[in-house]
GROMACS .gro file of C-alpha atoms in nm:
model
  255
    1GLY     CA    1  -1.124   0.390  -0.292
    2VAL     CA    2  -0.846   0.580  -0.120
    3ALA     CA    3  -0.560   0.409   0.063
    4ALA     CA    4  -0.261   0.573   0.231
    5ARG     CA    5   0.061   0.416   0.347
    6ARG     CA    6   0.302   0.562   0.603
    7CYS     CA    7   0.632   0.450   0.748
    8ILE     CA    8   0.618   0.396   1.123
    9GLY     CA    9   0.873   0.326   1.393
   10ALA     CA   10   1.056  -0.006   1.391
   11LEU     CA   11   0.822  -0.260   1.548
   12LEU     CA   12   0.973  -0.589   1.432
   13PRO     CA   13   1.309  -0.743   1.520
   14ALA     CA   14   1.364  -0.880   1.169
   15LEU     CA   15   1.183  -0.990   0.855
   16LEU     CA   16   1.049  -1.341   0.859
   17THR     CA   17   1.202  -1.555   0.587
   18GLY     CA   18   1.128  -1.905   0.477
   19SER     CA   19   1.005  -2.105   0.182
   20GLY     CA   20   0.661  -1.989   0.063
   21ALA     CA   21   0.552  -2.348   0.014
   22GLY     CA   22   0.793  -2.507   0.257
   23ARG     CA   23   0.756  -2.675   0.592
   24GLY     CA   24   0.924  -2.396   0.787
   25VAL     CA   25   0.655  -2.137   0.716
   26ALA     CA   26   0.369  -2.374   0.796
   27GLU     CA   27   0.534  -2.470   1.124
   28HIS     CA   28   0.601  -2.106   1.214
   29TYR     CA   29   0.233  -2.018   1.175
   30GLY     CA   30   0.112  -2.337   1.337
   31GLY     CA   31  -0.034  -2.458   1.009
   32ALA     CA   32  -0.296  -2.179   1.013
   33PHE     CA   33  -0.291  -1.872   0.791
   34ASP     CA   34  -0.582  -1.691   0.952
   35VAL     CA   35  -0.591  -1.312   0.964
   36ALA     CA   36  -0.741  -1.172   1.283
   37ALA     CA   37  -0.950  -0.855   1.295
   38PHE     CA   38  -0.951  -0.616   1.593
   39SER     CA   39  -1.148  -0.314   1.710
   40ASN     CA   40  -1.094  -0.084   2.006
   41THR     CA   41  -0.761  -0.253   2.064
   42THR     CA   42  -0.419  -0.165   2.207
   43TYR     CA   43  -0.060  -0.192   2.094
   44GLU     CA   44   0.004  -0.440   2.376
   45ALA     CA   45  -0.264  -0.670   2.231
   46LEU     CA   46  -0.124  -0.644   1.878
   47ARG     CA   47   0.247  -0.672   1.960
   48PRO     CA   48   0.253  -1.056   1.974
   49LEU     CA   49   0.119  -1.073   1.617
   50LEU     CA   50   0.373  -0.817   1.501
   51LEU     CA   51   0.657  -1.020   1.651
   52GLU     CA   52   0.519  -1.336   1.493
   53GLY     CA   53   0.507  -1.169   1.153
   54ARG     CA   54   0.136  -1.238   1.112
   55PRO     CA   55  -0.077  -0.978   0.931
   56PHE     CA   56  -0.392  -0.847   1.095
   57VAL     CA   57  -0.662  -0.585   1.038
   58VAL     CA   58  -0.757  -0.309   1.281
   59LEU     CA   59  -1.114  -0.245   1.168
   60ASP     CA   60  -1.130   0.097   1.332
   61GLY     CA   61  -0.762   0.169   1.268
   62ALA     CA   62  -0.831   0.512   1.117
   63ARG     CA   63  -1.058   0.617   1.402
   64GLU     CA   64  -1.041   0.990   1.479
   65LEU     CA   65  -0.767   1.049   1.220
   66PRO     CA   66  -0.805   1.374   1.022
   67MET     CA   67  -0.797   1.176   0.695
   68ALA     CA   68  -1.052   0.917   0.803
   69SER     CA   69  -1.326   1.074   0.591
   70TRP     CA   70  -1.115   1.137   0.281
   71ASN     CA   71  -1.227   0.985  -0.049
   72CYS     CA   72  -1.135   1.035  -0.414
   73ASP     CA   73  -1.374   1.327  -0.468
   74PHE     CA   74  -1.248   1.505  -0.156
   75VAL     CA   75  -0.886   1.475  -0.271
   76ARG     CA   76  -0.974   1.596  -0.623
   77LYS     CA   77  -1.149   1.905  -0.487
   78THR     CA   78  -0.892   1.981  -0.215
   79PHE     CA   79  -0.582   1.953  -0.438
   80PRO     CA   80  -0.712   2.041  -0.789
   81GLY     CA   81  -0.379   2.178  -0.909
   82SER     CA   82  -0.182   1.860  -0.832
   83ARG     CA   83  -0.095   1.574  -1.066
   84ILE     CA   84  -0.087   1.198  -1.006
   85ARG     CA   85   0.057   0.897  -1.187
   86HIS     CA   86  -0.136   0.621  -1.359
   87GLU     CA   87   0.045   0.304  -1.254
   88GLY     CA   88   0.115   0.025  -1.503
   89GLY     CA   89   0.244   0.248  -1.782
   90SER     CA   90   0.594   0.327  -1.907
   91ALA     CA   91   0.609   0.689  -1.788
   92SER     CA   92   0.742   0.782  -1.444
   93THR     CA   93   0.596   1.132  -1.456
   94ASN     CA   94   0.265   1.235  -1.301
   95GLY     CA   95   0.067   1.272  -1.620
   96VAL     CA   96  -0.286   1.285  -1.480
   97PRO     CA   97  -0.432   1.619  -1.359
   98MET     CA   98  -0.595   1.572  -1.019
   99SER     CA   99  -0.898   1.772  -1.135
  100SER     CA  100  -0.964   1.542  -1.434
  101ASP     CA  101  -1.217   1.257  -1.448
  102TRP     CA  102  -0.964   0.989  -1.353
  103THR     CA  103  -1.200   0.836  -1.094
  104ALA     CA  104  -1.416   0.706  -1.380
  105ARG     CA  105  -1.130   0.550  -1.575
  106GLU     CA  106  -1.108   0.171  -1.574
  107VAL     CA  107  -0.797   0.089  -1.776
  108PRO     CA  108  -0.662  -0.268  -1.771
  109PHE     CA  109  -0.295  -0.359  -1.738
  110PRO     CA  110  -0.132  -0.479  -2.060
  111ASP     CA  111  -0.183  -0.859  -2.084
  112SER     CA  112  -0.398  -0.851  -1.770
  113ALA     CA  113  -0.606  -1.133  -1.915
  114ARG     CA  114  -0.305  -1.357  -1.851
  115PHE     CA  115  -0.273  -1.259  -1.484
  116PRO     CA  116  -0.337  -1.542  -1.236
  117PRO     CA  117  -0.680  -1.570  -1.071
  118GLY     CA  118  -0.744  -1.306  -0.808
  119ALA     CA  119  -0.489  -1.056  -0.942
  120PRO     CA  120  -0.615  -0.701  -1.009
  121ARG     CA  121  -0.691  -0.632  -1.374
  122ASN     CA  122  -0.709  -0.252  -1.382
  123ARG     CA  123  -0.441   0.010  -1.326
  124PRO     CA  124  -0.453   0.220  -1.005
  125PHE     CA  125  -0.339   0.579  -0.955
  126TYR     CA  126  -0.048   0.673  -0.730
  127TRP     CA  127   0.048   0.993  -0.545
  128ASP     CA  128   0.369   1.009  -0.343
  129ILE     CA  129   0.412   1.386  -0.344
  130ALA     CA  130   0.485   1.408   0.030
  131LYS     CA  131   0.797   1.194   0.019
  132ALA     CA  132   0.925   1.249  -0.336
  133HIS     CA  133   0.848   1.600  -0.463
  134GLU     CA  134   1.180   1.753  -0.347
  135ASP     CA  135   1.409   1.475  -0.474
  136GLU     CA  136   1.219   1.411  -0.799
  137PRO     CA  137   1.098   1.749  -0.934
  138GLU     CA  138   1.116   1.616  -1.290
  139ARG     CA  139   0.804   1.408  -1.227
  140LYS     CA  140   0.582   1.718  -1.257
  141TRP     CA  141   0.385   1.747  -0.932
  142GLY     CA  142   0.156   2.029  -1.040
  143GLN     CA  143   0.092   2.360  -0.870
  144LYS     CA  144   0.243   2.460  -0.534
  145PRO     CA  145   0.370   2.114  -0.428
  146ARG     CA  146   0.519   2.243  -0.101
  147GLU     CA  147   0.184   2.388   0.005
  148VAL     CA  148   0.014   2.060  -0.084
  149VAL     CA  149   0.263   1.864   0.125
  150ARG     CA  150   0.213   2.098   0.421
  151LYS     CA  151  -0.161   2.023   0.410
  152ILE     CA  152  -0.098   1.648   0.394
  153VAL     CA  153   0.150   1.653   0.682
  154LYS     CA  154  -0.081   1.873   0.890
  155SER     CA  155  -0.359   1.617   0.835
  156SER     CA  156  -0.139   1.328   0.949
  157ALA     CA  157  -0.171   1.178   1.296
  158VAL     CA  158  -0.063   0.869   1.490
  159PRO     CA  159  -0.347   0.613   1.520
  160TYR     CA  160  -0.470   0.532   1.869
  161TRP     CA  161  -0.339   0.174   1.860
  162LEU     CA  162   0.028   0.254   1.789
  163PRO     CA  163   0.291   0.388   2.029
  164GLN     CA  164   0.323   0.765   2.025
  165GLN     CA  165   0.575   0.887   1.768
  166GLY     CA  166   0.631   1.173   1.526
  167ALA     CA  167   0.316   1.233   1.322
  168GLU     CA  168   0.507   1.475   1.102
  169GLN     CA  169   0.754   1.205   1.001
  170MET     CA  170   0.468   0.971   0.917
  171GLY     CA  171   0.310   1.237   0.698
  172GLN     CA  172   0.634   1.314   0.518
  173SER     CA  173   0.686   0.945   0.434
  174SER     CA  174   0.329   0.890   0.315
  175GLU     CA  175   0.195   0.789  -0.023
  176MET     CA  176  -0.160   0.752  -0.152
  177TRP     CA  177  -0.320   0.496  -0.379
  178PHE     CA  178  -0.648   0.553  -0.562
  179HIS     CA  179  -0.831   0.248  -0.688
  180PRO     CA  180  -1.115   0.277  -0.939
  181ARG     CA  181  -1.327  -0.037  -0.963
  182GLY     CA  182  -1.118  -0.350  -1.025
  183ALA     CA  183  -0.786  -0.166  -0.985
  184GLY     CA  184  -0.490  -0.260  -0.770
  185ALA     CA  185  -0.116  -0.318  -0.769
  186PRO     CA  186   0.025  -0.644  -0.911
  187ALA     CA  187   0.216  -0.859  -0.663
  188HIS     CA  188   0.550  -0.699  -0.576
  189MET     CA  189   0.802  -0.648  -0.297
  190ASP     CA  190   0.882  -0.287  -0.207
  191PRO     CA  191   1.232  -0.185  -0.096
  192HIS     CA  192   1.099  -0.007   0.213
  193CYS     CA  193   1.342  -0.020   0.502
  194ALA     CA  194   1.079   0.043   0.768
  195THR     CA  195   0.757  -0.112   0.887
  196THR     CA  196   0.458   0.065   0.731
  197VAL     CA  197   0.089   0.097   0.807
  198SER     CA  198  -0.173   0.110   0.533
  199PHE     CA  199  -0.507   0.284   0.591
  200CYS     CA  200  -0.814   0.226   0.377
  201PHE     CA  201  -1.008   0.554   0.396
  202SER     CA  202  -1.284   0.468   0.148
  203GLY     CA  203  -1.406   0.162  -0.038
  204ARG     CA  204  -1.256  -0.178   0.040
  205ARG     CA  205  -0.907  -0.312  -0.023
  206LYS     CA  206  -0.822  -0.675  -0.081
  207TRP     CA  207  -0.481  -0.794   0.035
  208ARG     CA  208  -0.291  -1.100  -0.084
  209MET     CA  209   0.047  -1.154   0.083
  210MET     CA  210   0.317  -1.413   0.027
  211VAL     CA  211   0.603  -1.485   0.265
  212PRO     CA  212   0.938  -1.424   0.087
  213PRO     CA  213   1.112  -1.746  -0.021
  214GLU     CA  214   1.420  -1.864   0.164
  215GLU     CA  215   1.625  -1.811  -0.153
  216PRO     CA  216   1.483  -1.500  -0.327
  217HIS     CA  217   1.483  -1.487  -0.704
  218THR     CA  218   1.785  -1.295  -0.834
  219ALA     CA  219   1.567  -1.099  -1.080
  220GLY     CA  220   1.379  -0.937  -0.794
  221TYR     CA  221   1.011  -0.885  -0.724
  222PHE     CA  222   0.896  -0.590  -0.929
  223ASP     CA  223   0.530  -0.548  -1.025
  224GLY     CA  224   0.390  -0.875  -1.153
  225HIS     CA  225   0.723  -1.055  -1.204
  226VAL     CA  226   0.603  -1.348  -0.992
  227TYR     CA  227   0.318  -1.397  -1.240
  228GLY     CA  228   0.567  -1.526  -1.497
  229MET     CA  229   0.471  -1.270  -1.760
  230GLU     CA  230   0.828  -1.175  -1.851
  231ASP     CA  231   0.995  -1.500  -1.751
  232PRO     CA  232   0.773  -1.806  -1.812
  233LYS     CA  233   0.993  -2.006  -1.574
  234ARG     CA  234   0.849  -1.801  -1.286
  235LYS     CA  235   0.490  -1.894  -1.366
  236GLY     CA  236   0.336  -2.049  -1.057
  237GLU     CA  237   0.578  -1.873  -0.823
  238TRP     CA  238   0.299  -1.652  -0.686
  239GLN     CA  239   0.137  -1.852  -0.406
  240PRO     CA  240  -0.036  -1.614  -0.160
  241THR     CA  241   0.005  -1.715   0.203
  242PHE     CA  242  -0.256  -1.473   0.340
  243GLU     CA  243  -0.572  -1.334   0.179
  244PHE     CA  244  -0.805  -1.088   0.349
  245GLU     CA  245  -0.998  -0.762   0.306
  246ALA     CA  246  -0.971  -0.426   0.479
  247PRO     CA  247  -1.292  -0.219   0.478
  248ALA     CA  248  -1.317   0.158   0.490
  249GLY     CA  249  -1.170   0.293   0.812
  250ALA     CA  250  -0.940  -0.006   0.859
  251ALA     CA  251  -0.563  -0.032   0.891
  252VAL     CA  252  -0.313  -0.304   0.800
  253VAL     CA  253   0.051  -0.324   0.912
  254VAL     CA  254   0.293  -0.415   0.632
  255TYR     CA  255   0.615  -0.550   0.776
   0.00000   0.00000   0.00000
């Protein structure tokens, strides 16, 4: 499937912190870790959940967006000269031609058999050309990257359920994830300094979120570190607080 993530205007006063298994988090959420789903909604209806720090799904979140019908085959045919990165490897460059048969590749992460239950086993593909091609030209973006970015930005729009803001800025901060069957990103914490919205344009995307601990681990939260693969002492640290799915056409706010 195809998923896209964009930075949006600041919607939250601060990040919620607390112990992932502690009393404070359970009390904050009233002892319930349900994830509500909405359709034909408004920002006013969603704002209380945003302020509470509770994830939710807008089932028709991509409604009427220019990218709502995009899928892997569409992207391959529309941007054949571009290149994308196969996540989970050692290279930072975009080594996969967009026009290749990458949609049929099901490549497991190294040691994925040791991942905890529910973790994705296969490596996804990643394309952040819109926000990174100018600052990181060494990553080999393929043919005419500026023209490609113009098309992506032109196809970007503000969803109906968010306050009006600059669609161009959202497009320029976007990134795309492509998930062949069984693929996904290992648990991690991104250093984004803005609230983001994730759209699922095709397929289905499973989300597993964990509230950051009150005292974060000094080694950080890079891909899969909480699984205890590199540091056995961290085994068992990954305890998802919320688990839910976003179907095609849905949107999820990541705060």
